[in-house]
PDB file of N, CA and C in Angstrom:
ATOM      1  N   UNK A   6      17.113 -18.922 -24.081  1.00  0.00           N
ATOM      2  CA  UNK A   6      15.882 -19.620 -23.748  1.00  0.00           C
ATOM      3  C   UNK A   6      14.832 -18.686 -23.140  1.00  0.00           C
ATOM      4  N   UNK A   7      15.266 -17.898 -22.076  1.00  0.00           N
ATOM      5  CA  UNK A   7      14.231 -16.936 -21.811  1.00  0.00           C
ATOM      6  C   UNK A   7      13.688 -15.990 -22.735  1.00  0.00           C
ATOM      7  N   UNK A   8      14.226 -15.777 -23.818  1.00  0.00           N
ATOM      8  CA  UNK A   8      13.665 -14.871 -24.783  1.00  0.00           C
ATOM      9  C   UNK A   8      12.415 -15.400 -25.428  1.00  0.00           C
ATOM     10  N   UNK A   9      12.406 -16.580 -25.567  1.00  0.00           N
ATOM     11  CA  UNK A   9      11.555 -17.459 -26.304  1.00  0.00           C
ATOM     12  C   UNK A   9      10.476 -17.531 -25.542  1.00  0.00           C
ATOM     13  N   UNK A  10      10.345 -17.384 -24.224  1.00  0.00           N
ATOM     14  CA  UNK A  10       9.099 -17.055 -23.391  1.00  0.00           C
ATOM     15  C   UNK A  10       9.169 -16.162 -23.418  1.00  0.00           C
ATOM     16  N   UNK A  11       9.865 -15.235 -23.321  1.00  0.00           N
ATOM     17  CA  UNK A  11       8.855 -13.838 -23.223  1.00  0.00           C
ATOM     18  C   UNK A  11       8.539 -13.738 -24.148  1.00  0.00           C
ATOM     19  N   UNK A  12       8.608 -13.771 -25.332  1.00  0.00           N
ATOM     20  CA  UNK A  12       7.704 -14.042 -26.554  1.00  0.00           C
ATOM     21  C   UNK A  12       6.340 -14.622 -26.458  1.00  0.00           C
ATOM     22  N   UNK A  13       6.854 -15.446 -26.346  1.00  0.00           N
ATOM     23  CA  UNK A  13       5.103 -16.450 -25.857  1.00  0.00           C
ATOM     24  C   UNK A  13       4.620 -15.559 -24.834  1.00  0.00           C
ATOM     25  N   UNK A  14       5.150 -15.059 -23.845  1.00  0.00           N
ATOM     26  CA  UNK A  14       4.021 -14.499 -22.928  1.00  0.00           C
ATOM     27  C   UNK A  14       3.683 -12.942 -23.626  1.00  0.00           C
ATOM     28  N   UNK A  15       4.169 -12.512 -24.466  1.00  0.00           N
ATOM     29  CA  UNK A  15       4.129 -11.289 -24.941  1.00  0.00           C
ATOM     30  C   UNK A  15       2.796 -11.310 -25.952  1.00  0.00           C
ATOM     31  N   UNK A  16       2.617 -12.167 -26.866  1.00  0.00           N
ATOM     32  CA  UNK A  16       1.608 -13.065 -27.615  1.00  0.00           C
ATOM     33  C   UNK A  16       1.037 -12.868 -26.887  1.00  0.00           C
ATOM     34  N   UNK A  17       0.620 -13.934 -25.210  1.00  0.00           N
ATOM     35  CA  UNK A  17      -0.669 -13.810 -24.883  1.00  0.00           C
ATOM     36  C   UNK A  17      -1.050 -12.546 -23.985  1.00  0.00           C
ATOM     37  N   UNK A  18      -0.416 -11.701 -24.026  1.00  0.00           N
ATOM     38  CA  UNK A  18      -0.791 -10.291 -23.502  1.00  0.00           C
ATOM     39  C   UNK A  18      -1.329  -9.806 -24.506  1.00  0.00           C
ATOM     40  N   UNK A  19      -0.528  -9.603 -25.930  1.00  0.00           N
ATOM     41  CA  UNK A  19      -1.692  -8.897 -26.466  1.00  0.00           C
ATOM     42  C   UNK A  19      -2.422  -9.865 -27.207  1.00  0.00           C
ATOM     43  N   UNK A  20      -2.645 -10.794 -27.220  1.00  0.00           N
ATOM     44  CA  UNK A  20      -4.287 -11.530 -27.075  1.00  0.00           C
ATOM     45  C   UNK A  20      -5.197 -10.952 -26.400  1.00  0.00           C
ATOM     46  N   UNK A  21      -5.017 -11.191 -24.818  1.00  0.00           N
ATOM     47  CA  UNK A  21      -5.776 -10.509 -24.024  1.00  0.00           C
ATOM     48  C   UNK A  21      -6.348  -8.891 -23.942  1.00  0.00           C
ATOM     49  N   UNK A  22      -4.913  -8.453 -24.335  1.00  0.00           N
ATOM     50  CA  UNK A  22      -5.687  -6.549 -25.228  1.00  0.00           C
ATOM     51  C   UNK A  22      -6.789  -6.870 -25.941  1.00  0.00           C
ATOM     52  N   UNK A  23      -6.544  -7.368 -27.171  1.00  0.00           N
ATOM     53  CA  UNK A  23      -7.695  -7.280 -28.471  1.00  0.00           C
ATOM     54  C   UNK A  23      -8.576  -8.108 -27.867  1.00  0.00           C
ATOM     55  N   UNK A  24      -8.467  -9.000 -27.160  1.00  0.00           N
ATOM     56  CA  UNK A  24     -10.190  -9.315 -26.620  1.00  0.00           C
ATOM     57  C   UNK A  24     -10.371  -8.570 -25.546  1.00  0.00           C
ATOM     58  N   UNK A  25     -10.107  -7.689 -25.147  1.00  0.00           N
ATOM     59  CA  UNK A  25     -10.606  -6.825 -24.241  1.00  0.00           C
ATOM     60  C   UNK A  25     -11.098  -5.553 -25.268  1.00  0.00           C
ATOM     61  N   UNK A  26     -10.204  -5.047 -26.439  1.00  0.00           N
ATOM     62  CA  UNK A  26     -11.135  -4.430 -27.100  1.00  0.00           C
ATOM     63  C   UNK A  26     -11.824  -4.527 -28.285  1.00  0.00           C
ATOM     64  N   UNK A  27     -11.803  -6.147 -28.648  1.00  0.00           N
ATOM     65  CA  UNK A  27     -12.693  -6.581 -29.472  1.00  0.00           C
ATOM     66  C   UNK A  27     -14.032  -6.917 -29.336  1.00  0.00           C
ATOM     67  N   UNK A  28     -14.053  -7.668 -27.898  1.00  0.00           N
ATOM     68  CA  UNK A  28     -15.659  -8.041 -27.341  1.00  0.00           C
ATOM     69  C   UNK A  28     -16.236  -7.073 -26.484  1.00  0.00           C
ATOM     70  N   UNK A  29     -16.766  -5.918 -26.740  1.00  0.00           N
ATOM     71  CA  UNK A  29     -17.630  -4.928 -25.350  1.00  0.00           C
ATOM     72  C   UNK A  29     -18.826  -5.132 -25.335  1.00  0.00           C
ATOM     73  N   UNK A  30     -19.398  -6.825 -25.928  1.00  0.00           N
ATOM     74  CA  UNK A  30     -20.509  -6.584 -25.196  1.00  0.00           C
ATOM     75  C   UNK A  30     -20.855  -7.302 -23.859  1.00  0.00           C
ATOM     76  N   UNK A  31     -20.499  -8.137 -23.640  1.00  0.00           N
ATOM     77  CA  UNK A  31     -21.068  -9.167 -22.197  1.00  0.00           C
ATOM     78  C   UNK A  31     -19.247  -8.931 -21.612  1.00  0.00           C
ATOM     79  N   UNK A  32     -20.218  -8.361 -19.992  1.00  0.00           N
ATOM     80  CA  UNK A  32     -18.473  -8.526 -18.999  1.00  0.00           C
ATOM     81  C   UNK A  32     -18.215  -9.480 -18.985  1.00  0.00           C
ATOM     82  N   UNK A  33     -18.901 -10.190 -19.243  1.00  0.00           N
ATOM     83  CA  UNK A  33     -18.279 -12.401 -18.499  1.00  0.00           C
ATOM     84  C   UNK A  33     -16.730 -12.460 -18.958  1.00  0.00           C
ATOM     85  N   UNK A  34     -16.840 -12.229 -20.732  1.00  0.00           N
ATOM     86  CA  UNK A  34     -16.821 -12.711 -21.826  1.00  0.00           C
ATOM     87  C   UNK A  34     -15.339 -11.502 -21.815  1.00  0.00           C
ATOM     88  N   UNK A  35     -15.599 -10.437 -21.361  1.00  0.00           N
ATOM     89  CA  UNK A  35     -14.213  -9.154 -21.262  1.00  0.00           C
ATOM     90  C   UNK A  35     -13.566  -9.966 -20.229  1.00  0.00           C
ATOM     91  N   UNK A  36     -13.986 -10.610 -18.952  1.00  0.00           N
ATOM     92  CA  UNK A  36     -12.899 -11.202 -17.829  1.00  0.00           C
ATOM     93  C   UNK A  36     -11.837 -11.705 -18.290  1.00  0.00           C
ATOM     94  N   UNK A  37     -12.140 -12.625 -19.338  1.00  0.00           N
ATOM     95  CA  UNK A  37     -11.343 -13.880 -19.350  1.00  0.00           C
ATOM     96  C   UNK A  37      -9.915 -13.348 -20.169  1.00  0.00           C
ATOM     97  N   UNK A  38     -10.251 -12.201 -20.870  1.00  0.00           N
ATOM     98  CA  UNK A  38      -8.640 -11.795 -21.485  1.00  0.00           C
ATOM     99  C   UNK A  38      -7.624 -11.545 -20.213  1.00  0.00           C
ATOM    100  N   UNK A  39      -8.436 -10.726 -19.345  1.00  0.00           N
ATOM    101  CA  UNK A  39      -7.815  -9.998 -17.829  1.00  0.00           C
ATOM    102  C   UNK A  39      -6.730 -11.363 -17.591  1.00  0.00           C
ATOM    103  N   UNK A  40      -7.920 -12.312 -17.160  1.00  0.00           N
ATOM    104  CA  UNK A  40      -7.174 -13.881 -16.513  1.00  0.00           C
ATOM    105  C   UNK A  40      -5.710 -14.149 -17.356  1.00  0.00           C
ATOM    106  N   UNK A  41      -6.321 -14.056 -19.148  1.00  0.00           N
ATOM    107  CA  UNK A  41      -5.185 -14.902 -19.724  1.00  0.00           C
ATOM    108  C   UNK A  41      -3.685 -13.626 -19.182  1.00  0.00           C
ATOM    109  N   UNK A  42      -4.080 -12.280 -19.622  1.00  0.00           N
ATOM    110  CA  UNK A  42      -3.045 -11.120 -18.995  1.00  0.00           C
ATOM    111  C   UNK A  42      -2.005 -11.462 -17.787  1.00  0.00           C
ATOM    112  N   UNK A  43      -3.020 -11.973 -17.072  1.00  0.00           N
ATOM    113  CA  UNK A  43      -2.548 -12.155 -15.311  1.00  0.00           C
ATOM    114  C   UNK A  43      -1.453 -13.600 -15.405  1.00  0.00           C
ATOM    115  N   UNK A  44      -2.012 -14.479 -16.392  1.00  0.00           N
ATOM    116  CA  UNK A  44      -1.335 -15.589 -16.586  1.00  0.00           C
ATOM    117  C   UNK A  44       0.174 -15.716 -17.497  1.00  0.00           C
ATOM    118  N   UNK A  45      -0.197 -14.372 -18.417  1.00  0.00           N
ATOM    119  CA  UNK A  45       0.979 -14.209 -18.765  1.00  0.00           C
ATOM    120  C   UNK A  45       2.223 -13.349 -18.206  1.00  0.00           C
ATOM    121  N   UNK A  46       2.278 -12.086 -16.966  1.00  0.00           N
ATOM    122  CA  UNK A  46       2.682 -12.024 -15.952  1.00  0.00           C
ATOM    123  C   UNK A  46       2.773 -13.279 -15.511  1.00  0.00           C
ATOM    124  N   UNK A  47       2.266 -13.821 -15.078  1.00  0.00           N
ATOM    125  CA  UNK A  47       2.573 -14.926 -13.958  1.00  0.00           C
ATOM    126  C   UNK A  47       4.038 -15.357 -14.746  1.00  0.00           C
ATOM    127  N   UNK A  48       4.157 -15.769 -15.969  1.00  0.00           N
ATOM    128  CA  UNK A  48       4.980 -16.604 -16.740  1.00  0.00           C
ATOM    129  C   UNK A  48       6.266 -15.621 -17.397  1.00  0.00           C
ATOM    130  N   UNK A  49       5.997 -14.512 -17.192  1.00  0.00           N
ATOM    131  CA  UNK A  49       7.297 -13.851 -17.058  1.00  0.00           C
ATOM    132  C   UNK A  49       7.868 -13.837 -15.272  1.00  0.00           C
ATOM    133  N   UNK A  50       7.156 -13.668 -14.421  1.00  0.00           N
ATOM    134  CA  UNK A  50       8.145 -13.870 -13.124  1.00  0.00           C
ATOM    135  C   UNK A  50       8.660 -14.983 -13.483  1.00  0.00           C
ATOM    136  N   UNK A  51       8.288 -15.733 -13.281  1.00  0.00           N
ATOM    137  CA  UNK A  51       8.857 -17.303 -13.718  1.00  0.00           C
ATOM    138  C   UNK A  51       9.966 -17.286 -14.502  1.00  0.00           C
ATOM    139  N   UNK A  52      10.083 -16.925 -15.585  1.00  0.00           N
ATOM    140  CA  UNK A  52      10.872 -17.456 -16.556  1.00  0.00           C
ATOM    141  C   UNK A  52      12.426 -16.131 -16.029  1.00  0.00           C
ATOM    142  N   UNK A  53      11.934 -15.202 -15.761  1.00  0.00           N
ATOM    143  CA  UNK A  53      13.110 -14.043 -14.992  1.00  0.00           C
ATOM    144  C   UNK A  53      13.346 -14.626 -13.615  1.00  0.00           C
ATOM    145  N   UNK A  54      12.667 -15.199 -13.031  1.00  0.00           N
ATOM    146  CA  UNK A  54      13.341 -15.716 -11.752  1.00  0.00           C
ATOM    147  C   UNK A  54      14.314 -16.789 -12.222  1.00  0.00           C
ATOM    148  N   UNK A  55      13.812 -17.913 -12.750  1.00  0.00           N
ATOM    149  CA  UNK A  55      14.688 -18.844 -13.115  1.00  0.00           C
ATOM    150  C   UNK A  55      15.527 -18.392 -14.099  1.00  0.00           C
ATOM    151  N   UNK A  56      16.062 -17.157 -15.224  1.00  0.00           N
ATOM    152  CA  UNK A  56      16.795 -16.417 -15.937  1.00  0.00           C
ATOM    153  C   UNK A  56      18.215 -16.093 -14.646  1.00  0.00           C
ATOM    154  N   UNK A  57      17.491 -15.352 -13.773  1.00  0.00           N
ATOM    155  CA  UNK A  57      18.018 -14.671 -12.717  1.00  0.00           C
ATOM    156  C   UNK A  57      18.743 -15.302 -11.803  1.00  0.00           C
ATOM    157  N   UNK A  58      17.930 -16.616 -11.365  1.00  0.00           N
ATOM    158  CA  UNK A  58      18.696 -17.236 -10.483  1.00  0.00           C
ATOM    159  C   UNK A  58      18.055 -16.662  -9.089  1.00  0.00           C
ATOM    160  N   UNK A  59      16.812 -16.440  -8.918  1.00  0.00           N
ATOM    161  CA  UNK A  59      15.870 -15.562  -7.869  1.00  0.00           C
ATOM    162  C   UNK A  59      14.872 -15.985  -7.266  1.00  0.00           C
ATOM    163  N   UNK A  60      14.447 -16.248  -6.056  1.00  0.00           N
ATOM    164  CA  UNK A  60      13.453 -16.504  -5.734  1.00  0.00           C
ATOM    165  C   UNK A  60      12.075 -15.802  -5.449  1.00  0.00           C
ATOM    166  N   UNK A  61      12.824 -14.297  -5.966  1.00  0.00           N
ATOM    167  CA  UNK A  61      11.794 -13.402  -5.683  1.00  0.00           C
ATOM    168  C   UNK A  61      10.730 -13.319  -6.596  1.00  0.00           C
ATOM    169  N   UNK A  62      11.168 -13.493  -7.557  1.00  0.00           N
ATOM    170  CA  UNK A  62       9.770 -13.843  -8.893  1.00  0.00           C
ATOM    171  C   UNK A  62       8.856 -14.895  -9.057  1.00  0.00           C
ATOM    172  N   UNK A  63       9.380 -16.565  -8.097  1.00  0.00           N
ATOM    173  CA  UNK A  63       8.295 -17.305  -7.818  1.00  0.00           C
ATOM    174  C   UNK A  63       7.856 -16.502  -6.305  1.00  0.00           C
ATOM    175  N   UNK A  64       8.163 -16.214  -5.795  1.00  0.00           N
ATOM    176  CA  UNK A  64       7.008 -15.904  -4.335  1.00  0.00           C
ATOM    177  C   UNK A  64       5.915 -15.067  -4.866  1.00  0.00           C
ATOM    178  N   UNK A  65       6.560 -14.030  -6.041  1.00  0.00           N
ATOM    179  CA  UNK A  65       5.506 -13.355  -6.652  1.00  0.00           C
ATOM    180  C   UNK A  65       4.346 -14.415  -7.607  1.00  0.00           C
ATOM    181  N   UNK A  66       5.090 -14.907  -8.355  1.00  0.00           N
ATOM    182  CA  UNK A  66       4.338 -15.926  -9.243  1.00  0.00           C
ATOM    183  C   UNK A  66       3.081 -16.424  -8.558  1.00  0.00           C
ATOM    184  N   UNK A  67       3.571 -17.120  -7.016  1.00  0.00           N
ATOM    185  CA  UNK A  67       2.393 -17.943  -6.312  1.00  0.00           C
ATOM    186  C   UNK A  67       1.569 -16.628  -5.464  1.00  0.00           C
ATOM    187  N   UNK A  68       1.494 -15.508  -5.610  1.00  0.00           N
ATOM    188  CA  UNK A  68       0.625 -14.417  -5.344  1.00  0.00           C
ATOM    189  C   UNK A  68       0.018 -14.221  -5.882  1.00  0.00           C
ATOM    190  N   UNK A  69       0.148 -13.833  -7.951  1.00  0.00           N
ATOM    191  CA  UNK A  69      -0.765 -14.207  -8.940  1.00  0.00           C
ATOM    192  C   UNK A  69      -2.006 -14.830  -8.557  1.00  0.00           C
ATOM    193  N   UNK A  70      -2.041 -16.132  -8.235  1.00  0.00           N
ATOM    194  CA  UNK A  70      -2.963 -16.925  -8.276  1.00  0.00           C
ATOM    195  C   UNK A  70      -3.870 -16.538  -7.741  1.00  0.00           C
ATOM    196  N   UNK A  71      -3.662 -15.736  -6.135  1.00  0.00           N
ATOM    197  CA  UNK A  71      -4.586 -15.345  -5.514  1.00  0.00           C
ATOM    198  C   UNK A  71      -5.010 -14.239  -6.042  1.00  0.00           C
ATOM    199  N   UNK A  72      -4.685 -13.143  -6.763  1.00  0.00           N
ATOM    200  CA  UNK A  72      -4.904 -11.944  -6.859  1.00  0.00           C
ATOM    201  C   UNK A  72      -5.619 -12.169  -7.741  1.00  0.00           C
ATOM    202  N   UNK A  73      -5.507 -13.537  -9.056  1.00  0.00           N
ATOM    203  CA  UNK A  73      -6.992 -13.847  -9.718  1.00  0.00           C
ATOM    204  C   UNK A  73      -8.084 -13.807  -9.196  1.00  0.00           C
ATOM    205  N   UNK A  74      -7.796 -14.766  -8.317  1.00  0.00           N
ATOM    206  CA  UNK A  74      -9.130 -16.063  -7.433  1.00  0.00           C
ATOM    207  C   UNK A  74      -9.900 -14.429  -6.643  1.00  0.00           C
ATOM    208  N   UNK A  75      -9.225 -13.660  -6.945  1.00  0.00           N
ATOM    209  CA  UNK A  75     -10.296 -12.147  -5.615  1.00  0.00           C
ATOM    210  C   UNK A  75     -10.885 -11.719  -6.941  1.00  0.00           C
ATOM    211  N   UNK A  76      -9.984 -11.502  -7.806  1.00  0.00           N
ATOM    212  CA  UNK A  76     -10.612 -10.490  -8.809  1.00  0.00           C
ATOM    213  C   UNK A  76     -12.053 -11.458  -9.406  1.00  0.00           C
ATOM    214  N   UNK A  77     -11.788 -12.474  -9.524  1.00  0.00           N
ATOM    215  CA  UNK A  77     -12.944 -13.208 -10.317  1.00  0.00           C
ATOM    216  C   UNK A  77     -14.199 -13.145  -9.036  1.00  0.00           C
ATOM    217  N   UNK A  78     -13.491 -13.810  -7.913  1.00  0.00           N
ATOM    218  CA  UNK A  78     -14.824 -13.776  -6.635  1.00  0.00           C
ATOM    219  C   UNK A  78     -15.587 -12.021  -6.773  1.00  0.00           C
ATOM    220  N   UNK A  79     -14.520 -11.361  -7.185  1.00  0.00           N
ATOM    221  CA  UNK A  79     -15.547  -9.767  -6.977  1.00  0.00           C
ATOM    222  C   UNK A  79     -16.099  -9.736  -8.417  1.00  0.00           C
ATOM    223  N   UNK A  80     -15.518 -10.255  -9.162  1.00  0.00           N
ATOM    224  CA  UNK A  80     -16.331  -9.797 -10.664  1.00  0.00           C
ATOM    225  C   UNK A  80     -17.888 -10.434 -10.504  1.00  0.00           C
ATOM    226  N   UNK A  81     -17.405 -11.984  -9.681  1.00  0.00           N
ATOM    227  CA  UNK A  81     -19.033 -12.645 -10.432  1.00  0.00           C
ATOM    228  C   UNK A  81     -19.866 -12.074  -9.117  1.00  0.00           C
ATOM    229  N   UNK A  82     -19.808 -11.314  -7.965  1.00  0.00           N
ATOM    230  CA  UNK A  82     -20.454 -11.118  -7.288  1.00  0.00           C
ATOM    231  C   UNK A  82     -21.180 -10.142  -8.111  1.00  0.00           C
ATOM    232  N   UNK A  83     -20.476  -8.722  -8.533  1.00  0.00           N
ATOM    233  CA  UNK A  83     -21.076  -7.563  -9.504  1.00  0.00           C
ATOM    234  C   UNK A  83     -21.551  -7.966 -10.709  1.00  0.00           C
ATOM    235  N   UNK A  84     -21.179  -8.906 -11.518  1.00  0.00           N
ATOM    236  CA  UNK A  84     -22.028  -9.644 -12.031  1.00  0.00           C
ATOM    237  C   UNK A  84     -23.455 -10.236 -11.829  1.00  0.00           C
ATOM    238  N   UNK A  85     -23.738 -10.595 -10.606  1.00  0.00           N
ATOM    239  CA  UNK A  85     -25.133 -11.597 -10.179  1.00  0.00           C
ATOM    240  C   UNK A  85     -26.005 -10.118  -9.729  1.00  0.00           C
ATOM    241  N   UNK A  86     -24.716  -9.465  -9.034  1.00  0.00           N
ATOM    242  CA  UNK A  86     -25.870  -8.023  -8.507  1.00  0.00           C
ATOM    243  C   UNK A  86     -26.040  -6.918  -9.755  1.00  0.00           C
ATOM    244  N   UNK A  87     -25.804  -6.758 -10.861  1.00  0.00           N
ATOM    245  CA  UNK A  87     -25.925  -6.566 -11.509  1.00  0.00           C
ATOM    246  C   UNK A  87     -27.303  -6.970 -12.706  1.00  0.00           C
ATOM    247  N   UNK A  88     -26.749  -8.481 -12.502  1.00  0.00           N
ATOM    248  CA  UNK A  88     -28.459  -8.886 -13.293  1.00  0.00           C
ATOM    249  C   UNK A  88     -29.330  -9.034 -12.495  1.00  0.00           C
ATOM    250  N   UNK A  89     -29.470  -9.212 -10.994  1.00  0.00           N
ATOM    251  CA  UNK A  89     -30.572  -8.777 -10.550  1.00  0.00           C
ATOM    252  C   UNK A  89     -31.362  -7.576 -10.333  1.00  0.00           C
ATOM    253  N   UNK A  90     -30.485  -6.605 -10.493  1.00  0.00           N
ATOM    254  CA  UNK A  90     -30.883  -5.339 -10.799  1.00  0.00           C
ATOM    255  C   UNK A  90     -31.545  -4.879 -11.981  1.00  0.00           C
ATOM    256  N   UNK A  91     -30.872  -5.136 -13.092  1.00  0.00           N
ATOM    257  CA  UNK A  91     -30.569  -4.737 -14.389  1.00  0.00           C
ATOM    258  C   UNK A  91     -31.836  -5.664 -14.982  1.00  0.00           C
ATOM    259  N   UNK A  92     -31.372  -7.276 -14.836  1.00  0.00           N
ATOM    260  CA  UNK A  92     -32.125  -8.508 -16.133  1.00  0.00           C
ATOM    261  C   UNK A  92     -30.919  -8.709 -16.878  1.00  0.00           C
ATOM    262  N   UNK A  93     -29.814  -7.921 -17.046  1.00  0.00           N
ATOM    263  CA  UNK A  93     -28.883  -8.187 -18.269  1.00  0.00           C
ATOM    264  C   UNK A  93     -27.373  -7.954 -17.763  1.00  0.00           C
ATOM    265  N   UNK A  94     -26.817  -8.329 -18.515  1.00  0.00           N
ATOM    266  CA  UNK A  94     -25.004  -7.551 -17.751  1.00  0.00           C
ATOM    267  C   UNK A  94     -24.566  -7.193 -19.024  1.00  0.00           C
ATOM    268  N   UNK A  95     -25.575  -6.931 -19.918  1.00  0.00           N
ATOM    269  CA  UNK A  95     -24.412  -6.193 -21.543  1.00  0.00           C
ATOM    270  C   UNK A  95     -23.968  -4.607 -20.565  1.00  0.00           C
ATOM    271  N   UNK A  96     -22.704  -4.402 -21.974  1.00  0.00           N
ATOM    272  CA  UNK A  96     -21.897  -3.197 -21.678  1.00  0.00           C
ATOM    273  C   UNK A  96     -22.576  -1.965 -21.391  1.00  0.00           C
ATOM    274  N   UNK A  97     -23.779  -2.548 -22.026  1.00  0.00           N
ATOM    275  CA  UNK A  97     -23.969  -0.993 -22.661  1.00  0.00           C
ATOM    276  C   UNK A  97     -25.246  -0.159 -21.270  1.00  0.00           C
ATOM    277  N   UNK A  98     -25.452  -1.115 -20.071  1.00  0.00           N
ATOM    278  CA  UNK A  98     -26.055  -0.574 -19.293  1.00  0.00           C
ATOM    279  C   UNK A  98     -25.827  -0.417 -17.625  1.00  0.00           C
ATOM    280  N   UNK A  99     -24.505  -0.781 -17.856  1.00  0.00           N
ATOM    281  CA  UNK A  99     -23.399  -0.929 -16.645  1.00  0.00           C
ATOM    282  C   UNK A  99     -23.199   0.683 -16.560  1.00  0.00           C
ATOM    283  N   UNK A 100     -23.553   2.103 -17.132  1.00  0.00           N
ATOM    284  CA  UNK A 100     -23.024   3.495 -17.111  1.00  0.00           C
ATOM    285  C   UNK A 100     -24.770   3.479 -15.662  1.00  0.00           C
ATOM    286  N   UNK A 101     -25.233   3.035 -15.783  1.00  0.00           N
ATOM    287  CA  UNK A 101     -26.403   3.096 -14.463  1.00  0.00           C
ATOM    288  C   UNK A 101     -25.991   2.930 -13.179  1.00  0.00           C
ATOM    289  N   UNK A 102     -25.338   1.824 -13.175  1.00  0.00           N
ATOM    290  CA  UNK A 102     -24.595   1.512 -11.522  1.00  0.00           C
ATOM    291  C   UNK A 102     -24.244   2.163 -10.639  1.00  0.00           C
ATOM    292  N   UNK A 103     -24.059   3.717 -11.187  1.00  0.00           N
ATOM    293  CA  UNK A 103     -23.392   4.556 -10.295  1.00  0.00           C
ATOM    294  C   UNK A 103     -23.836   4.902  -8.803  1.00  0.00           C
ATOM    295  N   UNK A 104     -23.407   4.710  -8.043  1.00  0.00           N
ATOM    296  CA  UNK A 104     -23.708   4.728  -6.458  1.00  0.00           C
ATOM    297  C   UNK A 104     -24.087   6.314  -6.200  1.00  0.00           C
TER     298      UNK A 104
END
Protein backbone atom coordinates (compact mmCIF):
# COMPACT_ATOMS: atom_id res chain seq x y z
CA UNK A 1 0.00 0.00 0.00
CA UNK A 2 2.68 2.46 0.66
CA UNK A 3 4.17 2.03 -2.66
CA UNK A 4 1.10 3.20 -4.30
CA UNK A 5 1.58 6.60 -2.59
CA UNK A 6 4.72 7.14 -3.15
CA UNK A 7 3.85 6.93 -6.56
CA UNK A 8 1.22 9.40 -6.39
CA UNK A 9 3.41 11.66 -4.48
CA UNK A 10 6.26 11.05 -6.90
CA UNK A 11 3.76 12.23 -9.90
CA UNK A 12 3.11 15.30 -8.07
CA UNK A 13 6.74 16.21 -7.53
CA UNK A 14 7.53 16.04 -10.84
CA UNK A 15 4.49 17.99 -11.81
CA UNK A 16 5.73 20.60 -9.75
CA UNK A 17 9.43 20.37 -11.58
CA UNK A 18 7.94 20.95 -15.12
CA UNK A 19 5.87 23.79 -13.93
CA UNK A 20 8.60 25.26 -12.38
CA UNK A 21 10.43 24.86 -15.65
CA UNK A 22 7.75 25.24 -17.96
CA UNK A 23 6.21 28.66 -16.78
CA UNK A 24 9.27 31.48 -16.27
CA UNK A 25 7.26 34.06 -16.84
CA UNK A 26 5.10 35.50 -13.80
CA UNK A 27 6.59 34.37 -10.07
CA UNK A 28 2.90 34.07 -8.79
CA UNK A 29 2.31 31.45 -11.25
CA UNK A 30 6.25 29.53 -10.50
CA UNK A 31 4.96 29.45 -6.49
CA UNK A 32 2.33 27.23 -6.81
CA UNK A 33 4.44 24.10 -8.20
CA UNK A 34 6.87 24.86 -4.91
CA UNK A 35 3.37 24.46 -2.73
CA UNK A 36 2.17 21.33 -4.76
CA UNK A 37 6.29 19.93 -4.06
CA UNK A 38 5.90 20.77 -0.31
CA UNK A 39 2.53 18.91 -0.38
CA UNK A 40 3.89 16.06 -1.81
CA UNK A 41 6.69 15.72 0.94
CA UNK A 42 4.14 16.34 3.29
CA UNK A 43 2.43 12.94 1.93
CA UNK A 44 5.41 10.90 1.93
CA UNK A 45 6.11 11.60 5.83
CA UNK A 46 2.76 10.45 6.21
CA UNK A 47 2.48 7.50 4.36
CA UNK A 48 6.38 6.30 5.93
CA UNK A 49 5.26 7.17 9.30
CA UNK A 50 2.19 5.17 9.14
CA UNK A 51 4.45 2.35 6.84
CA UNK A 52 6.82 2.58 9.88
CA UNK A 53 4.74 2.59 12.66
CA UNK A 54 6.37 6.32 13.72
CA UNK A 55 5.42 9.28 14.99
CA UNK A 56 8.22 11.07 13.84
CA UNK A 57 7.01 11.69 10.27
CA UNK A 58 3.57 13.19 11.40
CA UNK A 59 5.28 15.80 13.85
CA UNK A 60 7.21 16.51 10.70
CA UNK A 61 4.13 16.41 8.42
CA UNK A 62 2.32 19.15 10.79
CA UNK A 63 5.66 21.43 10.36
CA UNK A 64 5.12 21.37 6.54
CA UNK A 65 2.24 23.44 6.89
CA UNK A 66 3.97 26.10 8.53
CA UNK A 67 7.05 26.15 6.53
CA UNK A 68 4.45 26.85 3.54
CA UNK A 69 2.32 29.51 5.29
CA UNK A 70 6.26 31.58 5.78
CA UNK A 71 7.35 30.80 2.43
CA UNK A 72 4.12 32.17 0.74
CA UNK A 73 3.85 35.25 3.55
CA UNK A 74 7.62 36.10 2.20
CA UNK A 75 6.92 35.43 -1.44
CA UNK A 76 3.78 37.79 -1.64
CA UNK A 77 5.54 40.41 0.43
CA UNK A 78 8.59 40.42 -2.51
CA UNK A 79 6.03 40.19 -4.76
CA UNK A 80 3.95 43.60 -3.79
CA UNK A 81 7.60 45.19 -3.22
CA UNK A 82 8.56 44.22 -6.27
CA UNK A 83 5.65 45.70 -8.35
CA UNK A 84 5.87 48.70 -6.62
CA UNK A 85 9.15 49.16 -7.63
CA UNK A 86 9.24 47.56 -10.91
CA UNK A 87 5.06 48.05 -12.33
CA UNK A 88 5.52 44.28 -13.19
CA UNK A 89 6.79 40.94 -11.45
CA UNK A 90 7.63 39.07 -14.97
CA UNK A 91 10.90 36.93 -14.78
CA UNK A 92 12.61 38.65 -16.84
CA UNK A 93 13.22 41.88 -14.59
CA UNK A 94 13.66 40.40 -11.15
CA UNK A 95 17.97 40.22 -12.30
CA UNK A 96 17.49 44.31 -11.01
CA UNK A 97 16.65 43.62 -7.37
CA UNK A 98 19.98 43.21 -6.41
CA UNK A 99 20.69 44.97 -3.05
Amino acid sequence: MPIKYFTFSMIISILGIRGILLNRRNILIMSMPIESMLLAVNLNFLVFSVSLDDMMGQSFASLVPTVAAAESAIGLAIFVITFRVRGTIAVEFINCIQG
